[in-house]
Amino acid sequence: MTTGQSDFPFTASPLLRLIVIFVALLFPICPVSVFAQSEAPRTAGIEGEIMRVTPAPADNSNRNLIGTVLIEDESKRGTAYDKASVSVTTGTRLFREDGGGRRTATFDDLRVGIQVRATFAGPALMSYPVRVAAGEIVIAEGGARSANDGATDLPPAARRALDANFLEWRVAEVSDEVKQFLANRSEAVPSQIITGDFDGNGREDYAVNLRHSSAVNRRQTIAVLLRDQRGRAFIVRKLETIPCNPNQEGTGLYLTGRRRGDTVYDYEARRRVRLGNDTIEVNNFEKSSWVYVYRAGRFRKVFTGD
């Protein structure tokens, strides 16, 4: 009988000892990467439609991050990913196809509804959708925002806010009839984008008349973009959606602004009202006019003319 002290600090059967030795020998040869994020091959990527665009917050600690885009591929191409949340960084190359060639693009060109091809770079977090940095993003032909959409007077943050709320939009153009009428009166053509502090928080907001060009349902939307208290982001409020004449390119609706302290006539109340904030006024050529009065967190439509 052996009376020496056992090498194990407890009494164990020979079978259990063999199992412990086998496990001890097995784990050192297991690659550490089994427990890490998987490396995305440089050829990996996704081709599809942008479903969401999220700019990086201004106080983001990662100064290299510009924003993220959610891309979804519904074409059943058989690729590895059908949906991906792709980070756009200062190292991401952005292009747009143009007449068979490629031109440099910017993050502002990435908007909801356009087709893109993204090539992955770096480690991918295996969640659903997969989260990964983009090495390159190419916007399909015709996908980048055109300078003719009338949105050049809007800051990039405002355009991104509209992209997040509308699949397709452009700033509505005033009809030739309205332009001629105002020209005869020596009045300037009104803008479809106006500014003012419409909610009284001390920040400059935007109001815009948008045109949606769907062949099935042409319409226009009066929307207001309220700047948050920090002045960094916009909250979009859809004030009203109005059908358009499909045979008319321009619109008889145009925007003007009223300032805090101005008075307007409320046709329903049959009295004059003093405005507590800057106010959006809509003119429907040769028909009517109204304002959207902000009070207690809501906009109320008040007819001011017929």
PDB file of C-alpha atoms in Angstrom:
ATOM      1  CA  MET A   1       0.000   0.000   0.000  1.00  0.00           C
ATOM      2  CA  THR A   2       1.280   3.427  -0.807  1.00  0.00           C
ATOM      3  CA  THR A   3       1.311   5.788   2.131  1.00  0.00           C
ATOM      4  CA  GLY A   4       2.866   8.847   0.437  1.00  0.00           C
ATOM      5  CA  GLN A   5       0.853  12.072  -0.001  1.00  0.00           C
ATOM      6  CA  SER A   6      -1.245  12.245  -3.139  1.00  0.00           C
ATOM      7  CA  ASP A   7      -0.409  14.747  -5.900  1.00  0.00           C
ATOM      8  CA  PHE A   8      -4.084  15.816  -5.816  1.00  0.00           C
ATOM      9  CA  PRO A   9      -5.431  17.744  -2.836  1.00  0.00           C
ATOM     10  CA  PHE A  10      -8.446  15.481  -2.680  1.00  0.00           C
ATOM     11  CA  THR A  11      -9.187  11.790  -3.047  1.00  0.00           C
ATOM     12  CA  ALA A  12     -10.218  10.974  -6.611  1.00  0.00           C
ATOM     13  CA  SER A  13     -10.756   7.906  -8.686  1.00  0.00           C
ATOM     14  CA  PRO A  14      -8.280   7.098 -11.501  1.00  0.00           C
ATOM     15  CA  LEU A  15     -10.968   7.960 -14.082  1.00  0.00           C
ATOM     16  CA  LEU A  16     -11.529  11.429 -12.628  1.00  0.00           C
ATOM     17  CA  ARG A  17      -7.766  12.041 -12.594  1.00  0.00           C
ATOM     18  CA  LEU A  18      -7.571  11.190 -16.281  1.00  0.00           C
ATOM     19  CA  ILE A  19     -10.401  13.628 -17.057  1.00  0.00           C
ATOM     20  CA  VAL A  20      -8.676  16.462 -15.172  1.00  0.00           C
ATOM     21  CA  ILE A  21      -5.378  15.821 -16.973  1.00  0.00           C
ATOM     22  CA  PHE A  22      -7.117  15.690 -20.370  1.00  0.00           C
ATOM     23  CA  VAL A  23      -8.889  19.033 -19.790  1.00  0.00           C
ATOM     24  CA  ALA A  24      -5.644  20.656 -18.604  1.00  0.00           C
ATOM     25  CA  LEU A  25      -3.881  19.566 -21.772  1.00  0.00           C
ATOM     26  CA  LEU A  26      -6.771  20.567 -24.050  1.00  0.00           C
ATOM     27  CA  PHE A  27      -7.337  24.229 -23.103  1.00  0.00           C
ATOM     28  CA  PRO A  28      -3.814  25.589 -23.754  1.00  0.00           C
ATOM     29  CA  ILE A  29      -4.094  24.612 -27.406  1.00  0.00           C
ATOM     30  CA  CYS A  30      -7.510  26.274 -27.909  1.00  0.00           C
ATOM     31  CA  PRO A  31      -7.147  29.528 -29.881  1.00  0.00           C
ATOM     32  CA  VAL A  32      -8.016  32.647 -27.899  1.00  0.00           C
ATOM     33  CA  SER A  33     -10.015  34.044 -30.849  1.00  0.00           C
ATOM     34  CA  VAL A  34     -12.825  31.582 -30.112  1.00  0.00           C
ATOM     35  CA  PHE A  35     -13.968  33.977 -27.405  1.00  0.00           C
ATOM     36  CA  ALA A  36     -13.213  37.224 -29.276  1.00  0.00           C
ATOM     37  CA  GLN A  37     -14.990  39.152 -31.963  1.00  0.00           C
ATOM     38  CA  SER A  38     -14.717  37.570 -35.380  1.00  0.00           C
ATOM     39  CA  GLU A  39     -12.564  39.297 -37.973  1.00  0.00           C
ATOM     40  CA  ALA A  40     -14.570  40.397 -40.997  1.00  0.00           C
ATOM     41  CA  PRO A  41     -12.800  39.489 -44.238  1.00  0.00           C
ATOM     42  CA  ARG A  42     -11.883  42.548 -46.293  1.00  0.00           C
ATOM     43  CA  THR A  43     -14.127  41.251 -49.068  1.00  0.00           C
ATOM     44  CA  ALA A  44     -17.117  40.898 -46.738  1.00  0.00           C
ATOM     45  CA  GLY A  45     -19.867  43.454 -47.027  1.00  0.00           C
ATOM     46  CA  ILE A  46     -23.481  44.174 -47.824  1.00  0.00           C
ATOM     47  CA  GLU A  47     -25.371  45.734 -50.717  1.00  0.00           C
ATOM     48  CA  GLY A  48     -28.807  47.131 -50.080  1.00  0.00           C
ATOM     49  CA  GLU A  49     -30.973  50.041 -48.997  1.00  0.00           C
ATOM     50  CA  ILE A  50     -30.213  52.471 -46.186  1.00  0.00           C
ATOM     51  CA  MET A  51     -32.978  52.154 -43.604  1.00  0.00           C
ATOM     52  CA  ARG A  52     -31.651  54.540 -40.953  1.00  0.00           C
ATOM     53  CA  VAL A  53     -28.921  57.194 -40.648  1.00  0.00           C
ATOM     54  CA  THR A  54     -27.661  58.156 -37.185  1.00  0.00           C
ATOM     55  CA  PRO A  55     -25.024  60.895 -36.864  1.00  0.00           C
ATOM     56  CA  ALA A  56     -22.577  60.572 -33.984  1.00  0.00           C
ATOM     57  CA  PRO A  57     -23.558  62.754 -31.007  1.00  0.00           C
ATOM     58  CA  ALA A  58     -21.561  65.937 -30.576  1.00  0.00           C
ATOM     59  CA  ASP A  59     -20.294  64.778 -27.175  1.00  0.00           C
ATOM     60  CA  ASN A  60     -19.250  61.346 -28.462  1.00  0.00           C
ATOM     61  CA  SER A  61     -15.944  60.210 -26.931  1.00  0.00           C
ATOM     62  CA  ASN A  62     -14.917  58.425 -30.147  1.00  0.00           C
ATOM     63  CA  ARG A  63     -13.754  61.367 -32.250  1.00  0.00           C
ATOM     64  CA  ASN A  64     -13.181  59.091 -35.255  1.00  0.00           C
ATOM     65  CA  LEU A  65     -16.861  58.111 -35.466  1.00  0.00           C
ATOM     66  CA  ILE A  66     -18.942  60.180 -37.902  1.00  0.00           C
ATOM     67  CA  GLY A  67     -22.130  58.146 -37.586  1.00  0.00           C
ATOM     68  CA  THR A  68     -23.815  54.823 -38.338  1.00  0.00           C
ATOM     69  CA  VAL A  69     -26.099  53.609 -41.116  1.00  0.00           C
ATOM     70  CA  LEU A  70     -28.428  50.624 -41.040  1.00  0.00           C
ATOM     71  CA  ILE A  71     -28.320  48.780 -44.376  1.00  0.00           C
ATOM     72  CA  GLU A  72     -30.800  46.056 -45.318  1.00  0.00           C
ATOM     73  CA  ASP A  73     -30.527  43.662 -48.262  1.00  0.00           C
ATOM     74  CA  GLU A  74     -33.862  42.151 -49.304  1.00  0.00           C
ATOM     75  CA  SER A  75     -32.647  40.858 -52.665  1.00  0.00           C
ATOM     76  CA  LYS A  76     -31.842  37.342 -51.397  1.00  0.00           C
ATOM     77  CA  ARG A  77     -28.437  37.443 -53.084  1.00  0.00           C
ATOM     78  CA  GLY A  78     -27.188  34.756 -50.737  1.00  0.00           C
ATOM     79  CA  THR A  79     -24.629  37.043 -49.099  1.00  0.00           C
ATOM     80  CA  ALA A  80     -23.491  36.458 -45.533  1.00  0.00           C
ATOM     81  CA  TYR A  81     -25.540  39.336 -44.106  1.00  0.00           C
ATOM     82  CA  ASP A  82     -29.048  40.587 -44.871  1.00  0.00           C
ATOM     83  CA  LYS A  83     -28.825  43.494 -42.429  1.00  0.00           C
ATOM     84  CA  ALA A  84     -25.882  45.405 -40.963  1.00  0.00           C
ATOM     85  CA  SER A  85     -25.352  48.399 -38.701  1.00  0.00           C
ATOM     86  CA  VAL A  86     -22.290  49.974 -40.293  1.00  0.00           C
ATOM     87  CA  SER A  87     -20.082  52.540 -38.560  1.00  0.00           C
ATOM     88  CA  VAL A  88     -18.775  55.378 -40.718  1.00  0.00           C
ATOM     89  CA  THR A  89     -15.468  56.714 -39.397  1.00  0.00           C
ATOM     90  CA  THR A  90     -12.855  59.216 -40.497  1.00  0.00           C
ATOM     91  CA  GLY A  91     -11.120  56.284 -42.178  1.00  0.00           C
ATOM     92  CA  THR A  92     -14.144  55.203 -44.237  1.00  0.00           C
ATOM     93  CA  ARG A  93     -13.873  55.947 -47.962  1.00  0.00           C
ATOM     94  CA  LEU A  94     -17.131  57.358 -49.364  1.00  0.00           C
ATOM     95  CA  PHE A  95     -17.924  57.445 -53.081  1.00  0.00           C
ATOM     96  CA  ARG A  96     -20.908  57.826 -55.378  1.00  0.00           C
ATOM     97  CA  GLU A  97     -21.232  56.363 -58.843  1.00  0.00           C
ATOM     98  CA  ASP A  98     -21.480  58.994 -61.549  1.00  0.00           C
ATOM     99  CA  GLY A  99     -21.654  58.223 -65.255  1.00  0.00           C
ATOM    100  CA  GLY A 100     -19.584  55.069 -65.048  1.00  0.00           C
ATOM    101  CA  GLY A 101     -17.004  56.643 -62.731  1.00  0.00           C
ATOM    102  CA  ARG A 102     -16.827  57.416 -59.044  1.00  0.00           C
ATOM    103  CA  ARG A 103     -16.786  60.739 -57.217  1.00  0.00           C
ATOM    104  CA  THR A 104     -16.028  61.481 -53.598  1.00  0.00           C
ATOM    105  CA  ALA A 105     -19.102  61.590 -51.356  1.00  0.00           C
ATOM    106  CA  THR A 106     -19.762  62.769 -47.803  1.00  0.00           C
ATOM    107  CA  PHE A 107     -21.716  61.452 -44.831  1.00  0.00           C
ATOM    108  CA  ASP A 108     -24.488  63.939 -45.689  1.00  0.00           C
ATOM    109  CA  ASP A 109     -25.034  62.048 -48.966  1.00  0.00           C
ATOM    110  CA  LEU A 110     -26.023  58.918 -47.027  1.00  0.00           C
ATOM    111  CA  ARG A 111     -29.776  59.099 -46.599  1.00  0.00           C
ATOM    112  CA  VAL A 112     -32.712  56.804 -46.055  1.00  0.00           C
ATOM    113  CA  GLY A 113     -33.948  54.969 -49.145  1.00  0.00           C
ATOM    114  CA  ILE A 114     -30.826  55.035 -51.342  1.00  0.00           C
ATOM    115  CA  GLN A 115     -28.909  51.959 -52.520  1.00  0.00           C
ATOM    116  CA  VAL A 116     -25.320  51.484 -51.350  1.00  0.00           C
ATOM    117  CA  ARG A 117     -22.532  48.895 -51.307  1.00  0.00           C
ATOM    118  CA  ALA A 118     -20.525  48.714 -48.093  1.00  0.00           C
ATOM    119  CA  THR A 119     -17.243  46.843 -47.615  1.00  0.00           C
ATOM    120  CA  PHE A 120     -16.479  45.851 -44.029  1.00  0.00           C
ATOM    121  CA  ALA A 121     -13.228  46.506 -42.184  1.00  0.00           C
ATOM    122  CA  GLY A 122     -12.023  45.335 -38.789  1.00  0.00           C
ATOM    123  CA  PRO A 123     -13.762  43.090 -36.252  1.00  0.00           C
ATOM    124  CA  ALA A 124     -17.493  42.438 -36.543  1.00  0.00           C
ATOM    125  CA  LEU A 125     -19.679  42.096 -33.482  1.00  0.00           C
ATOM    126  CA  MET A 126     -21.797  39.022 -34.106  1.00  0.00           C
ATOM    127  CA  SER A 127     -25.163  40.442 -33.088  1.00  0.00           C
ATOM    128  CA  TYR A 128     -28.251  40.887 -35.241  1.00  0.00           C
ATOM    129  CA  PRO A 129     -27.946  43.003 -37.172  1.00  0.00           C
ATOM    130  CA  VAL A 130     -24.188  42.564 -37.361  1.00  0.00           C
ATOM    131  CA  ARG A 131     -22.272  45.647 -36.186  1.00  0.00           C
ATOM    132  CA  VAL A 132     -19.086  46.481 -38.041  1.00  0.00           C
ATOM    133  CA  ALA A 133     -16.995  49.407 -39.293  1.00  0.00           C
ATOM    134  CA  ALA A 134     -17.065  50.253 -42.994  1.00  0.00           C
ATOM    135  CA  GLY A 135     -13.879  50.444 -44.992  1.00  0.00           C
ATOM    136  CA  GLU A 136     -15.717  51.765 -48.037  1.00  0.00           C
ATOM    137  CA  ILE A 137     -19.265  52.759 -48.980  1.00  0.00           C
ATOM    138  CA  VAL A 138     -20.322  53.359 -52.578  1.00  0.00           C
ATOM    139  CA  ILE A 139     -23.626  55.104 -53.337  1.00  0.00           C
ATOM    140  CA  ALA A 140     -25.399  53.646 -56.362  1.00  0.00           C
ATOM    141  CA  GLU A 141     -25.906  55.765 -59.487  1.00  0.00           C
ATOM    142  CA  GLY A 142     -28.455  58.506 -58.818  1.00  0.00           C
ATOM    143  CA  GLY A 143     -28.459  57.884 -55.082  1.00  0.00           C
ATOM    144  CA  ALA A 144     -26.624  60.970 -53.841  1.00  0.00           C
ATOM    145  CA  ARG A 145     -28.615  64.057 -52.976  1.00  0.00           C
ATOM    146  CA  SER A 146     -28.917  66.484 -55.862  1.00  0.00           C
ATOM    147  CA  ALA A 147     -28.093  70.151 -55.435  1.00  0.00           C
ATOM    148  CA  ASN A 148     -31.397  70.814 -57.243  1.00  0.00           C
ATOM    149  CA  ASP A 149     -33.539  69.508 -54.385  1.00  0.00           C
ATOM    150  CA  GLY A 150     -33.733  73.017 -52.949  1.00  0.00           C
ATOM    151  CA  ALA A 151     -32.325  71.947 -49.589  1.00  0.00           C
ATOM    152  CA  THR A 152     -29.077  73.907 -49.807  1.00  0.00           C
ATOM    153  CA  ASP A 153     -30.442  76.482 -47.326  1.00  0.00           C
ATOM    154  CA  LEU A 154     -30.853  73.785 -44.677  1.00  0.00           C
ATOM    155  CA  PRO A 155     -27.963  72.782 -42.395  1.00  0.00           C
ATOM    156  CA  PRO A 156     -26.740  69.155 -42.686  1.00  0.00           C
ATOM    157  CA  ALA A 157     -28.345  68.174 -39.366  1.00  0.00           C
ATOM    158  CA  ALA A 158     -31.730  69.407 -40.619  1.00  0.00           C
ATOM    159  CA  ARG A 159     -31.423  67.481 -43.895  1.00  0.00           C
ATOM    160  CA  ARG A 160     -30.530  64.310 -42.008  1.00  0.00           C
ATOM    161  CA  ALA A 161     -33.567  64.787 -39.772  1.00  0.00           C
ATOM    162  CA  LEU A 162     -35.805  65.021 -42.852  1.00  0.00           C
ATOM    163  CA  ASP A 163     -34.145  61.932 -44.354  1.00  0.00           C
ATOM    164  CA  ALA A 164     -34.957  60.016 -41.182  1.00  0.00           C
ATOM    165  CA  ASN A 165     -38.641  60.968 -41.393  1.00  0.00           C
ATOM    166  CA  PHE A 166     -39.356  60.891 -45.141  1.00  0.00           C
ATOM    167  CA  LEU A 167     -38.349  58.211 -47.631  1.00  0.00           C
ATOM    168  CA  GLU A 168     -38.293  60.711 -50.504  1.00  0.00           C
ATOM    169  CA  TRP A 169     -38.556  64.492 -50.439  1.00  0.00           C
ATOM    170  CA  ARG A 170     -37.465  67.762 -51.944  1.00  0.00           C
ATOM    171  CA  VAL A 171     -38.291  71.370 -51.224  1.00  0.00           C
ATOM    172  CA  ALA A 172     -41.466  72.356 -53.101  1.00  0.00           C
ATOM    173  CA  GLU A 173     -41.181  74.920 -55.886  1.00  0.00           C
ATOM    174  CA  VAL A 174     -43.570  77.842 -56.148  1.00  0.00           C
ATOM    175  CA  SER A 175     -45.714  77.721 -59.309  1.00  0.00           C
ATOM    176  CA  ASP A 176     -45.053  80.022 -62.264  1.00  0.00           C
ATOM    177  CA  GLU A 177     -48.452  81.619 -61.701  1.00  0.00           C
ATOM    178  CA  VAL A 178     -47.486  82.701 -58.192  1.00  0.00           C
ATOM    179  CA  LYS A 179     -44.073  83.920 -59.362  1.00  0.00           C
ATOM    180  CA  GLN A 180     -45.662  86.065 -62.085  1.00  0.00           C
ATOM    181  CA  PHE A 181     -48.260  87.501 -59.704  1.00  0.00           C
ATOM    182  CA  LEU A 182     -45.603  88.523 -57.193  1.00  0.00           C
ATOM    183  CA  ALA A 183     -43.325  89.886 -59.927  1.00  0.00           C
ATOM    184  CA  ASN A 184     -46.146  92.153 -61.136  1.00  0.00           C
ATOM    185  CA  ARG A 185     -46.359  93.504 -57.596  1.00  0.00           C
ATOM    186  CA  SER A 186     -42.556  93.847 -57.380  1.00  0.00           C
ATOM    187  CA  GLU A 187     -42.464  91.312 -54.581  1.00  0.00           C
ATOM    188  CA  ALA A 188     -39.713  88.721 -54.230  1.00  0.00           C
ATOM    189  CA  VAL A 189     -40.452  85.053 -54.840  1.00  0.00           C
ATOM    190  CA  PRO A 190     -41.109  83.580 -51.395  1.00  0.00           C
ATOM    191  CA  SER A 191     -38.903  80.889 -49.980  1.00  0.00           C
ATOM    192  CA  GLN A 192     -40.277  77.510 -49.034  1.00  0.00           C
ATOM    193  CA  ILE A 193     -37.840  77.474 -46.109  1.00  0.00           C
ATOM    194  CA  ILE A 194     -38.264  79.975 -43.281  1.00  0.00           C
ATOM    195  CA  THR A 195     -36.579  80.369 -39.908  1.00  0.00           C
ATOM    196  CA  GLY A 196     -37.721  81.512 -36.491  1.00  0.00           C
ATOM    197  CA  ASP A 197     -38.019  80.465 -32.872  1.00  0.00           C
ATOM    198  CA  PHE A 198     -41.327  78.690 -33.358  1.00  0.00           C
ATOM    199  CA  ASP A 199     -41.478  76.932 -29.956  1.00  0.00           C
ATOM    200  CA  GLY A 200     -40.018  79.725 -27.821  1.00  0.00           C
ATOM    201  CA  ASN A 201     -36.978  77.840 -26.506  1.00  0.00           C
ATOM    202  CA  GLY A 202     -34.510  80.470 -27.688  1.00  0.00           C
ATOM    203  CA  ARG A 203     -33.163  78.348 -30.582  1.00  0.00           C
ATOM    204  CA  GLU A 204     -33.536  78.972 -34.319  1.00  0.00           C
ATOM    205  CA  ASP A 205     -35.919  76.487 -35.944  1.00  0.00           C
ATOM    206  CA  TYR A 206     -36.821  75.792 -39.575  1.00  0.00           C
ATOM    207  CA  ALA A 207     -40.139  75.364 -41.373  1.00  0.00           C
ATOM    208  CA  VAL A 208     -40.240  73.878 -44.850  1.00  0.00           C
ATOM    209  CA  ASN A 209     -42.766  73.022 -47.549  1.00  0.00           C
ATOM    210  CA  LEU A 210     -41.809  69.601 -48.934  1.00  0.00           C
ATOM    211  CA  ARG A 211     -42.865  67.939 -52.179  1.00  0.00           C
ATOM    212  CA  HIS A 212     -43.079  64.155 -52.504  1.00  0.00           C
ATOM    213  CA  SER A 213     -42.897  63.008 -56.119  1.00  0.00           C
ATOM    214  CA  SER A 214     -44.537  59.605 -55.973  1.00  0.00           C
ATOM    215  CA  ALA A 215     -46.402  59.048 -59.246  1.00  0.00           C
ATOM    216  CA  VAL A 216     -49.194  57.322 -57.334  1.00  0.00           C
ATOM    217  CA  ASN A 217     -49.667  59.780 -54.490  1.00  0.00           C
ATOM    218  CA  ARG A 218     -48.229  63.226 -55.135  1.00  0.00           C
ATOM    219  CA  ARG A 219     -48.446  65.338 -52.022  1.00  0.00           C
ATOM    220  CA  GLN A 220     -46.707  68.043 -50.078  1.00  0.00           C
ATOM    221  CA  THR A 221     -45.989  68.314 -46.385  1.00  0.00           C
ATOM    222  CA  ILE A 222     -45.647  71.386 -44.213  1.00  0.00           C
ATOM    223  CA  ALA A 223     -43.050  70.400 -41.630  1.00  0.00           C
ATOM    224  CA  VAL A 224     -41.258  72.194 -38.830  1.00  0.00           C
ATOM    225  CA  LEU A 225     -37.806  71.263 -37.573  1.00  0.00           C
ATOM    226  CA  LEU A 226     -37.478  72.252 -33.928  1.00  0.00           C
ATOM    227  CA  ARG A 227     -33.944  72.588 -32.626  1.00  0.00           C
ATOM    228  CA  ASP A 228     -33.430  70.898 -29.260  1.00  0.00           C
ATOM    229  CA  GLN A 229     -32.419  72.831 -26.160  1.00  0.00           C
ATOM    230  CA  ARG A 230     -28.724  72.129 -26.729  1.00  0.00           C
ATOM    231  CA  GLY A 231     -29.014  73.377 -30.312  1.00  0.00           C
ATOM    232  CA  ARG A 232     -27.434  70.272 -31.842  1.00  0.00           C
ATOM    233  CA  ALA A 233     -30.313  68.176 -33.191  1.00  0.00           C
ATOM    234  CA  PHE A 234     -33.698  68.715 -34.824  1.00  0.00           C
ATOM    235  CA  ILE A 235     -37.082  67.221 -33.979  1.00  0.00           C
ATOM    236  CA  VAL A 236     -39.380  66.980 -37.021  1.00  0.00           C
ATOM    237  CA  ARG A 237     -43.088  67.753 -36.631  1.00  0.00           C
ATOM    238  CA  LYS A 238     -45.398  67.112 -39.595  1.00  0.00           C
ATOM    239  CA  LEU A 239     -47.909  69.935 -39.423  1.00  0.00           C
ATOM    240  CA  GLU A 240     -50.031  69.003 -42.435  1.00  0.00           C
ATOM    241  CA  THR A 241     -49.977  66.839 -45.562  1.00  0.00           C
ATOM    242  CA  ILE A 242     -51.826  68.194 -48.606  1.00  0.00           C
ATOM    243  CA  PRO A 243     -52.552  66.446 -51.956  1.00  0.00           C
ATOM    244  CA  CYS A 244     -50.892  67.924 -55.049  1.00  0.00           C
ATOM    245  CA  ASN A 245     -52.175  68.419 -58.562  1.00  0.00           C
ATOM    246  CA  PRO A 246     -50.336  65.646 -60.489  1.00  0.00           C
ATOM    247  CA  ASN A 247     -50.403  67.767 -63.653  1.00  0.00           C
ATOM    248  CA  GLN A 248     -48.776  70.788 -62.017  1.00  0.00           C
ATOM    249  CA  GLU A 249     -45.099  70.839 -61.093  1.00  0.00           C
ATOM    250  CA  GLY A 250     -45.158  73.973 -58.950  1.00  0.00           C
ATOM    251  CA  THR A 251     -47.400  74.678 -55.995  1.00  0.00           C
ATOM    252  CA  GLY A 252     -49.641  77.555 -55.015  1.00  0.00           C
ATOM    253  CA  LEU A 253     -48.682  77.112 -51.362  1.00  0.00           C
ATOM    254  CA  TYR A 254     -45.819  79.193 -50.039  1.00  0.00           C
ATOM    255  CA  LEU A 255     -44.494  80.090 -46.600  1.00  0.00           C
ATOM    256  CA  THR A 256     -44.010  83.423 -44.888  1.00  0.00           C
ATOM    257  CA  GLY A 257     -43.055  84.103 -41.304  1.00  0.00           C
ATOM    258  CA  ARG A 258     -44.734  86.117 -38.594  1.00  0.00           C
ATOM    259  CA  ARG A 259     -42.691  87.430 -35.676  1.00  0.00           C
ATOM    260  CA  ARG A 260     -43.382  87.327 -31.978  1.00  0.00           C
ATOM    261  CA  GLY A 261     -45.641  90.237 -31.045  1.00  0.00           C
ATOM    262  CA  ASP A 262     -47.326  90.423 -34.457  1.00  0.00           C
ATOM    263  CA  THR A 263     -51.114  90.245 -34.540  1.00  0.00           C
ATOM    264  CA  VAL A 264     -53.245  88.116 -36.864  1.00  0.00           C
ATOM    265  CA  TYR A 265     -56.986  87.851 -37.337  1.00  0.00           C
ATOM    266  CA  ASP A 266     -58.486  84.531 -36.192  1.00  0.00           C
ATOM    267  CA  TYR A 267     -61.428  83.946 -38.542  1.00  0.00           C
ATOM    268  CA  GLU A 268     -63.027  81.260 -36.378  1.00  0.00           C
ATOM    269  CA  ALA A 269     -62.778  83.249 -33.131  1.00  0.00           C
ATOM    270  CA  ARG A 270     -63.527  86.491 -35.026  1.00  0.00           C
ATOM    271  CA  ARG A 271     -60.894  88.453 -33.158  1.00  0.00           C
ATOM    272  CA  ARG A 272     -57.288  89.553 -33.453  1.00  0.00           C
ATOM    273  CA  VAL A 273     -54.640  87.460 -31.706  1.00  0.00           C
ATOM    274  CA  ARG A 274     -51.174  88.549 -30.602  1.00  0.00           C
ATOM    275  CA  LEU A 275     -48.517  85.925 -31.341  1.00  0.00           C
ATOM    276  CA  GLY A 276     -46.431  84.726 -28.399  1.00  0.00           C
ATOM    277  CA  ASN A 277     -43.717  83.157 -30.593  1.00  0.00           C
ATOM    278  CA  ASP A 278     -42.390  83.437 -34.112  1.00  0.00           C
ATOM    279  CA  THR A 279     -45.049  81.745 -36.242  1.00  0.00           C
ATOM    280  CA  ILE A 280     -45.288  79.838 -39.545  1.00  0.00           C
ATOM    281  CA  GLU A 281     -47.740  81.355 -42.022  1.00  0.00           C
ATOM    282  CA  VAL A 282     -48.966  79.430 -45.078  1.00  0.00           C
ATOM    283  CA  ASN A 283     -50.472  81.192 -48.087  1.00  0.00           C
ATOM    284  CA  ASN A 284     -52.645  79.220 -50.493  1.00  0.00           C
ATOM    285  CA  PHE A 285     -52.601  81.424 -53.596  1.00  0.00           C
ATOM    286  CA  GLU A 286     -55.946  83.178 -54.230  1.00  0.00           C
ATOM    287  CA  LYS A 287     -57.680  80.864 -51.751  1.00  0.00           C
ATOM    288  CA  SER A 288     -56.786  81.171 -48.079  1.00  0.00           C
ATOM    289  CA  SER A 289     -54.057  81.644 -45.507  1.00  0.00           C
ATOM    290  CA  TRP A 290     -53.387  80.286 -42.045  1.00  0.00           C
ATOM    291  CA  VAL A 291     -50.802  80.163 -39.278  1.00  0.00           C
ATOM    292  CA  TYR A 292     -49.623  77.390 -36.967  1.00  0.00           C
ATOM    293  CA  VAL A 293     -49.679  78.755 -33.417  1.00  0.00           C
ATOM    294  CA  TYR A 294     -47.518  76.927 -30.860  1.00  0.00           C
ATOM    295  CA  ARG A 295     -48.943  76.572 -27.373  1.00  0.00           C
ATOM    296  CA  ALA A 296     -48.465  73.997 -24.595  1.00  0.00           C
ATOM    297  CA  GLY A 297     -46.300  71.729 -26.747  1.00  0.00           C
ATOM    298  CA  ARG A 298     -48.670  71.640 -29.732  1.00  0.00           C
ATOM    299  CA  PHE A 299     -49.217  73.508 -33.004  1.00  0.00           C
ATOM    300  CA  ARG A 300     -52.759  74.724 -33.693  1.00  0.00           C
ATOM    301  CA  LYS A 301     -53.959  75.746 -37.155  1.00  0.00           C
ATOM    302  CA  VAL A 302     -55.614  79.169 -37.221  1.00  0.00           C
ATOM    303  CA  PHE A 303     -57.179  80.508 -40.434  1.00  0.00           C
ATOM    304  CA  THR A 304     -56.239  84.137 -41.016  1.00  0.00           C
ATOM    305  CA  GLY A 305     -57.641  84.824 -44.497  1.00  0.00           C
ATOM    306  CA  ASP A 306     -59.920  83.485 -47.233  1.00  0.00           C
TER     307      ASP A 306
END
